[in-house]
mmCIF file with all atom_site columns, C-alpha atoms in Angstrom:
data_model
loop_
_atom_site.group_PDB
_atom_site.id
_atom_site.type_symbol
_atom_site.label_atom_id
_atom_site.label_alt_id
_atom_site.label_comp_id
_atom_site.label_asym_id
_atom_site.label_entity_id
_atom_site.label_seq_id
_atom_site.pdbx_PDB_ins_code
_atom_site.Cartn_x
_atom_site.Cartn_y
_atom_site.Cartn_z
_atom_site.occupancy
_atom_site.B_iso_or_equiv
_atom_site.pdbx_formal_charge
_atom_site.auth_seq_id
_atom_site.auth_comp_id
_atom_site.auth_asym_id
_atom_site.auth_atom_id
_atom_site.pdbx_PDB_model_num
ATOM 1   C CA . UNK A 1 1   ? 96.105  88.430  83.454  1.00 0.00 ? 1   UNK A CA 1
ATOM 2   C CA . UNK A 1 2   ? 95.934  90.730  86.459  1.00 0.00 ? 2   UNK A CA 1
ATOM 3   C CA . UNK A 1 3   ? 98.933  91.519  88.588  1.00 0.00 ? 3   UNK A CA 1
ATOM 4   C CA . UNK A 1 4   ? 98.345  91.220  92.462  1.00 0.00 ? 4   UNK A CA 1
ATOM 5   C CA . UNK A 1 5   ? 100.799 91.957  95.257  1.00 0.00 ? 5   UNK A CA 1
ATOM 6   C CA . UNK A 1 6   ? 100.505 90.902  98.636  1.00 0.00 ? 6   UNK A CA 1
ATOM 7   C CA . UNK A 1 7   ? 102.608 91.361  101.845 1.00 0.00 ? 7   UNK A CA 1
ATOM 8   C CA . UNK A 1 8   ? 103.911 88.238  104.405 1.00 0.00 ? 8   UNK A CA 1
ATOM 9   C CA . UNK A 1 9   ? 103.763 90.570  106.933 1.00 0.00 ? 9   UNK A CA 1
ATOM 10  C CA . UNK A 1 10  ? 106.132 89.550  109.334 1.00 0.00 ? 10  UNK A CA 1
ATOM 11  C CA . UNK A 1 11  ? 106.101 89.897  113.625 1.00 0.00 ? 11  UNK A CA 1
ATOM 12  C CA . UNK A 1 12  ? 107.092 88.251  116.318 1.00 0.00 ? 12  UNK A CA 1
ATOM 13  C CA . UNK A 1 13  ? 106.986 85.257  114.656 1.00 0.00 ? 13  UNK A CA 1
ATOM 14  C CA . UNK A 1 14  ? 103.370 85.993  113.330 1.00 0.00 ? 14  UNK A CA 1
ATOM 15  C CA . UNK A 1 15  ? 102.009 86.923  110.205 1.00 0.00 ? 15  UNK A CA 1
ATOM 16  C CA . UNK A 1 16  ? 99.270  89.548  109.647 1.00 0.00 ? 16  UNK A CA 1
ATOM 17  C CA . UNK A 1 17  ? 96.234  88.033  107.762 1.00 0.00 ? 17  UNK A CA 1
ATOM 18  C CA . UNK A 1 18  ? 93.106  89.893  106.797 1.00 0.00 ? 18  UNK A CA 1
ATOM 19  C CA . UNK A 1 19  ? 89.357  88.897  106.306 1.00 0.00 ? 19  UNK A CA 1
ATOM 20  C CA . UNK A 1 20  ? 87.936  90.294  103.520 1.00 0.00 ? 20  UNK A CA 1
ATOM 21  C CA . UNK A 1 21  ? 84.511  92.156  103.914 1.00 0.00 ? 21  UNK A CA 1
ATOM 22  C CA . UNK A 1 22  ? 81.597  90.754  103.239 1.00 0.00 ? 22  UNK A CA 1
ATOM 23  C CA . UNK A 1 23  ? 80.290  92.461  100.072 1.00 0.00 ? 23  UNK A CA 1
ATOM 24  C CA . UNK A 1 24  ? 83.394  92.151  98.395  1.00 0.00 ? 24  UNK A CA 1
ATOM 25  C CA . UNK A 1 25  ? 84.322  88.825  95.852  1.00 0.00 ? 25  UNK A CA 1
ATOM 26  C CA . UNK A 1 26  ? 84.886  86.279  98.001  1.00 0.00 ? 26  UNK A CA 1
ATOM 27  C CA . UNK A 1 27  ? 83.911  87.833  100.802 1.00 0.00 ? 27  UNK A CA 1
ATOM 28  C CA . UNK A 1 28  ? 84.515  86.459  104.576 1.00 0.00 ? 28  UNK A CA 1
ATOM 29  C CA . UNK A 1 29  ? 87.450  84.887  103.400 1.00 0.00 ? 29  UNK A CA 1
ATOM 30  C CA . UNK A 1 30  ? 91.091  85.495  104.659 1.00 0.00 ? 30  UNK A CA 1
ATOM 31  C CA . UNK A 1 31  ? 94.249  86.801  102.234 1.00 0.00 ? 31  UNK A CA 1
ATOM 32  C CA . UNK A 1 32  ? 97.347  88.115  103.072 1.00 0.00 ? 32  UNK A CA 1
ATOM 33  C CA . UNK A 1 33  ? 97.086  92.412  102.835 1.00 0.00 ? 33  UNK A CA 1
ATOM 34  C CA . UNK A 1 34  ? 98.062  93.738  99.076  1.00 0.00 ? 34  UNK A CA 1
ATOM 35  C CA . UNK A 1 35  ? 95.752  94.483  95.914  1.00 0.00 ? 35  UNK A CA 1
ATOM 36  C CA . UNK A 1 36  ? 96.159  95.093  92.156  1.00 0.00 ? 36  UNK A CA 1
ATOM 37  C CA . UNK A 1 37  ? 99.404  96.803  90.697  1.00 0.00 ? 37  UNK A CA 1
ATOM 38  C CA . UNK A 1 38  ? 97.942  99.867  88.769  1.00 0.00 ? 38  UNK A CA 1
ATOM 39  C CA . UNK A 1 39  ? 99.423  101.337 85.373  1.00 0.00 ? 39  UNK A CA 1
ATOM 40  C CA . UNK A 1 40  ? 102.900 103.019 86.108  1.00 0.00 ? 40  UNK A CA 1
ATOM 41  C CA . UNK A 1 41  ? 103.833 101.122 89.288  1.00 0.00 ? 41  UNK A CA 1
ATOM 42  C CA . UNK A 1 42  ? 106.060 98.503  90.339  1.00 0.00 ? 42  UNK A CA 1
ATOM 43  C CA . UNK A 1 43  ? 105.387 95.910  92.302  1.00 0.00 ? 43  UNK A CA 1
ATOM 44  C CA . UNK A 1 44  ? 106.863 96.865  95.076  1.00 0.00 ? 44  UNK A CA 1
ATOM 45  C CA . UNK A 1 45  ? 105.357 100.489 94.828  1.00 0.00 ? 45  UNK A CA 1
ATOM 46  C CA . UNK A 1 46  ? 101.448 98.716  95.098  1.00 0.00 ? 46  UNK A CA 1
ATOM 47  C CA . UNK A 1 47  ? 102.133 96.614  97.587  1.00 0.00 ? 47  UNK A CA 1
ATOM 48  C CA . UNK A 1 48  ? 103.246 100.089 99.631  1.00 0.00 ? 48  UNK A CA 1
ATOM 49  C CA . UNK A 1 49  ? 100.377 102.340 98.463  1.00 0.00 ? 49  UNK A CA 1
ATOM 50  C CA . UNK A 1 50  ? 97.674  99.373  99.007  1.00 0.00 ? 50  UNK A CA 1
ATOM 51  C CA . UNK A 1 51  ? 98.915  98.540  102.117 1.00 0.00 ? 51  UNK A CA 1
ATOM 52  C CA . UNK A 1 52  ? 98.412  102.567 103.175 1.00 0.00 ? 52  UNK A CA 1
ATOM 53  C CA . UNK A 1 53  ? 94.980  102.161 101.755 1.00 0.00 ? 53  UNK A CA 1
ATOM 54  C CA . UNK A 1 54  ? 93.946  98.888  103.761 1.00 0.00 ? 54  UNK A CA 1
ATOM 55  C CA . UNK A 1 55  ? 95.887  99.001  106.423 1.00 0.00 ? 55  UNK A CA 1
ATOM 56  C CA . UNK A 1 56  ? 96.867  102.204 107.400 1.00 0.00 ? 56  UNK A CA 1
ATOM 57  C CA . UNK A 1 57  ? 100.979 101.702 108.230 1.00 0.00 ? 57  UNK A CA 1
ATOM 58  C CA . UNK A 1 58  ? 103.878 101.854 106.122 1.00 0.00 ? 58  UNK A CA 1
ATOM 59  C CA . UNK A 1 59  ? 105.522 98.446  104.766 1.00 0.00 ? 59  UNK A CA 1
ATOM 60  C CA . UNK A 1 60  ? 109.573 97.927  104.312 1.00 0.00 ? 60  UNK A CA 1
ATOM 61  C CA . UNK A 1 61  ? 109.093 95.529  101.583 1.00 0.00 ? 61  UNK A CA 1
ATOM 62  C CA . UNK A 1 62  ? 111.708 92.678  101.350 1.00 0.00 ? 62  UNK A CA 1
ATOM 63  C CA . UNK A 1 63  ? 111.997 89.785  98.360  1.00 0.00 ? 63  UNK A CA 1
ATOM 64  C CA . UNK A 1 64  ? 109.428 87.685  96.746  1.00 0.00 ? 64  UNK A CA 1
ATOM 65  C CA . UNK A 1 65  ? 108.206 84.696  98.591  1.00 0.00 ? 65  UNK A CA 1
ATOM 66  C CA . UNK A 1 66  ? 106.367 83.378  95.298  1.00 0.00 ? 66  UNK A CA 1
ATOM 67  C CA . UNK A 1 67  ? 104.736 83.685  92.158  1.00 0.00 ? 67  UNK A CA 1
ATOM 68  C CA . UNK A 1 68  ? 101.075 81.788  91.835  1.00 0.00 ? 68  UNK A CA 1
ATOM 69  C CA . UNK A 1 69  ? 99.078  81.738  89.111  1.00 0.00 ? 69  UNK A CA 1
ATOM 70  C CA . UNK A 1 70  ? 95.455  81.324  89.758  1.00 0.00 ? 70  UNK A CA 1
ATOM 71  C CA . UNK A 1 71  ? 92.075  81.244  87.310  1.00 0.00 ? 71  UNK A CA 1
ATOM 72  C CA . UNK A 1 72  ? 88.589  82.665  89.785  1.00 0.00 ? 72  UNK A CA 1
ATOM 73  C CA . UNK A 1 73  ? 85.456  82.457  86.976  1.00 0.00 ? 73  UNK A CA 1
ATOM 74  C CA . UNK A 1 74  ? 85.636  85.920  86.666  1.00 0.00 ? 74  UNK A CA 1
ATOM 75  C CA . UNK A 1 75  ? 89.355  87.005  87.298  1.00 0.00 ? 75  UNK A CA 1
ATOM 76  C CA . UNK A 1 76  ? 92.687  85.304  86.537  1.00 0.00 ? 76  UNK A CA 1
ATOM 77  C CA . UNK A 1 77  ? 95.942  86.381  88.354  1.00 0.00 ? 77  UNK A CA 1
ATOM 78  C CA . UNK A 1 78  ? 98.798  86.399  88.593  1.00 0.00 ? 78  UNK A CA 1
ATOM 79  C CA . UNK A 1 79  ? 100.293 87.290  92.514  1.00 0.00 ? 79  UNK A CA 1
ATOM 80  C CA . UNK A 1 80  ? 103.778 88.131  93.599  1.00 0.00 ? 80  UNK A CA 1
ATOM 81  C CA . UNK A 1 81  ? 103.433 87.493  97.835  1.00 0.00 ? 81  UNK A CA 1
ATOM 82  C CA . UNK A 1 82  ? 106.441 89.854  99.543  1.00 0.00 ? 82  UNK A CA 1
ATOM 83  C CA . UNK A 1 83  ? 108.204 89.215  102.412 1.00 0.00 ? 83  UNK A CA 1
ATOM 84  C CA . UNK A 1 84  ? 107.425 92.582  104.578 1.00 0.00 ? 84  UNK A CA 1
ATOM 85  C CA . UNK A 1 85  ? 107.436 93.922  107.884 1.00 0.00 ? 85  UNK A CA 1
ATOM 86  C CA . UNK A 1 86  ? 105.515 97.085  109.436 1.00 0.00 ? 86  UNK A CA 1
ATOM 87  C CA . UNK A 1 87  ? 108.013 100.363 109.124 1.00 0.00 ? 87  UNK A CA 1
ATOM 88  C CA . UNK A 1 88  ? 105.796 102.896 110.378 1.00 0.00 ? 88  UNK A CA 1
ATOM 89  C CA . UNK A 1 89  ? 102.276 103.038 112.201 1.00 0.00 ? 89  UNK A CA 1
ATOM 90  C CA . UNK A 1 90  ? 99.851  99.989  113.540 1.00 0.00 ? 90  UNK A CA 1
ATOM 91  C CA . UNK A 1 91  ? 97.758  98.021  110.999 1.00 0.00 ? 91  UNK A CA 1
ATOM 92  C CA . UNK A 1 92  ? 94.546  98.957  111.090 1.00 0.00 ? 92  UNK A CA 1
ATOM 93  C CA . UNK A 1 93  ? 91.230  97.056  109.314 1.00 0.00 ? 93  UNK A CA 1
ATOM 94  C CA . UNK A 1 94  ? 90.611  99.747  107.644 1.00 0.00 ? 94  UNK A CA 1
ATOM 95  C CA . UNK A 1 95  ? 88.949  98.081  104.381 1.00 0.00 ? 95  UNK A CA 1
ATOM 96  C CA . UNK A 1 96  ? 88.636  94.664  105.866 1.00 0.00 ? 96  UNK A CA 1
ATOM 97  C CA . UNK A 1 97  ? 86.595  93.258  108.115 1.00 0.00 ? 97  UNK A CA 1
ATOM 98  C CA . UNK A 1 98  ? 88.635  91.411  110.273 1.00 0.00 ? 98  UNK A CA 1
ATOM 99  C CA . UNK A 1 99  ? 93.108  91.358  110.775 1.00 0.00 ? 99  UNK A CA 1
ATOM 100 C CA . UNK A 1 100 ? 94.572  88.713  113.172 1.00 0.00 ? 100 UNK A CA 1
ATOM 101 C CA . UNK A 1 101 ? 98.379  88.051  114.107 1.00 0.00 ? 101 UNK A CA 1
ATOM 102 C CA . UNK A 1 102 ? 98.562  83.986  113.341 1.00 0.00 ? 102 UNK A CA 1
ATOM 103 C CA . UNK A 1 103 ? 101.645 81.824  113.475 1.00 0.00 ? 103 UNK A CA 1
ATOM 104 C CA . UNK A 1 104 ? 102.505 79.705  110.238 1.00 0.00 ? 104 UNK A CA 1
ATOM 105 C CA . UNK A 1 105 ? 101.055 76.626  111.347 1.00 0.00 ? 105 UNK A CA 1
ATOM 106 C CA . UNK A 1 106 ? 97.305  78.005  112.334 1.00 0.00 ? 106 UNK A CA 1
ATOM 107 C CA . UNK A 1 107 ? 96.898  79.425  108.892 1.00 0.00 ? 107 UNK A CA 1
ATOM 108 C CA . UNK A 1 108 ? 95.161  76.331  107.419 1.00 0.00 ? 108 UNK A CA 1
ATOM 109 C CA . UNK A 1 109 ? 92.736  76.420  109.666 1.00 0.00 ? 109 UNK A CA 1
ATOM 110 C CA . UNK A 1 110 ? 91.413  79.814  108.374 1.00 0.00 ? 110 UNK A CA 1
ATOM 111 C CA . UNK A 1 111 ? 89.384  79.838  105.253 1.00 0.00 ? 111 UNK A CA 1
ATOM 112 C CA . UNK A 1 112 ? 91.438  81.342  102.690 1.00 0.00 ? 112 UNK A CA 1
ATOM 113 C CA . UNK A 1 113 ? 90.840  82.655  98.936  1.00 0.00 ? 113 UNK A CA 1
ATOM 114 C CA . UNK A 1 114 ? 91.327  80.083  96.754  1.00 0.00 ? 114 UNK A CA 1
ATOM 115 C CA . UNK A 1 115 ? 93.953  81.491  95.245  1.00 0.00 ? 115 UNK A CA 1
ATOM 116 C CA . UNK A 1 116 ? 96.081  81.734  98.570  1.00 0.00 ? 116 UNK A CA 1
ATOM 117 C CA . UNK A 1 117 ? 95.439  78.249  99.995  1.00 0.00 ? 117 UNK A CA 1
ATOM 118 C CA . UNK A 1 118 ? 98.411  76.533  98.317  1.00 0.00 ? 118 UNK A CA 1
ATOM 119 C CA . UNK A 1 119 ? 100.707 78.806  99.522  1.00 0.00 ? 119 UNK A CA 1
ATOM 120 C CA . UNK A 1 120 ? 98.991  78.790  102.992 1.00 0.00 ? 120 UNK A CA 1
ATOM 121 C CA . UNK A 1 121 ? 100.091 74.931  103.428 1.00 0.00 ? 121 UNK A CA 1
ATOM 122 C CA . UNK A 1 122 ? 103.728 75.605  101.872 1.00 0.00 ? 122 UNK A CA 1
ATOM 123 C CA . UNK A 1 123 ? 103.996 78.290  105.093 1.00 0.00 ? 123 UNK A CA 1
ATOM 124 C CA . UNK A 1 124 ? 102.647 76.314  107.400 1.00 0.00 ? 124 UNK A CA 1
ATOM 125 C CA . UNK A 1 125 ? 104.967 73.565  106.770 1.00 0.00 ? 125 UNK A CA 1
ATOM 126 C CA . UNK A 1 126 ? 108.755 75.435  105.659 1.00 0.00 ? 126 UNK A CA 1
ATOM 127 C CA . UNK A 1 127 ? 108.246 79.322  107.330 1.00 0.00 ? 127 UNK A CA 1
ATOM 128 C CA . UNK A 1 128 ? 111.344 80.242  108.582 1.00 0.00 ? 128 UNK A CA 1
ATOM 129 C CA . UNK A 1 129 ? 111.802 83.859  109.705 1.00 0.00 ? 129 UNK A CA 1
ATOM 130 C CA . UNK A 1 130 ? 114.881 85.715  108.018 1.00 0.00 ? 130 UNK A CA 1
#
C-alpha cells in the first residue's frame, strides 16, 4: 500500500485543485496538490516538500480531513487529504498542467481521479471553512 498526502488548500473560500499533465497516470484529470510520502518522512513533511516541488509556495499544514483507501489496476493507496493554507509564495503549475481556485460545490463538475471523487461530493456537500 502506498502512502499519499494531499493538501485542501484553503482561500477565500476556494480550494486550489490541480490538473494533472497529460503523460502522467491518469492524466487530464484533476486532484488536490500532494504526492507520495518517501522513506524517513512524515506525513506532514511530504505534503510540504511535494507541495514545493509542484507548486512552488510553502504550505502551513493543519489536521487531516480524511483517510481513503483506493485500489487503481496498477497502484493501491492509501491518502491522508490535509487541511492547508498557502504560508509563503503563489502556487504555481509548475508540474501540472492546469491549477484553478474552485468553491466546494463546483468540484463535481471537474473530472477527478478516481480515487478523489468520493471525497469531492463529501466537500461539496459539508465544507465548512475553520
Amino acid at each position: 500500500m502506498t502512502q499519499v498526502v494531499a493538501a485542501l488548500i484553503e482561500r477565500d473560500g476556494k480550494l486550489l485543485v490541480c490538473r494533472r499533465p497529460p503523460d502522467k497516470a491518469r492524466g487530464l484529470l484533476w486532484e488536490f496538490a500532494g504526492g507520495k510520502v518517501e522513506a524517513g518522512e512524515t506525513k506532514e513533511e511530504a505534503l510540504r516538500r511535494e507541495c514545493r516541488e509542484e507548486l512552488g509556495c510553502e504550505l502551513a499544514v493543519g489536521s487531516v480531513y480524511a483517510v481513503i483507501r483506493h485500489d487503481y489496476p496498477d497502484l493501491s493507496i492509501e491518502l491522508t487529504l490535509f487541511r492547508a493554507r498557502v504560508a509563503a509564495g503563489e502556487p504555481r503549475a509548475l508540474e501540472h498542467n492546469e491549477l484553478r481556485w474552485a468553491f466546494p460545490e463546483e468540484l463535481p463538475a471537474l473530472d477527478f481521479c478516481p480515487a478523489d471523487r468520493e471525497i469531492v461530493q463529501a466537500i461539496a456537500r459539508t465544507w465548512k471553512m475553520p
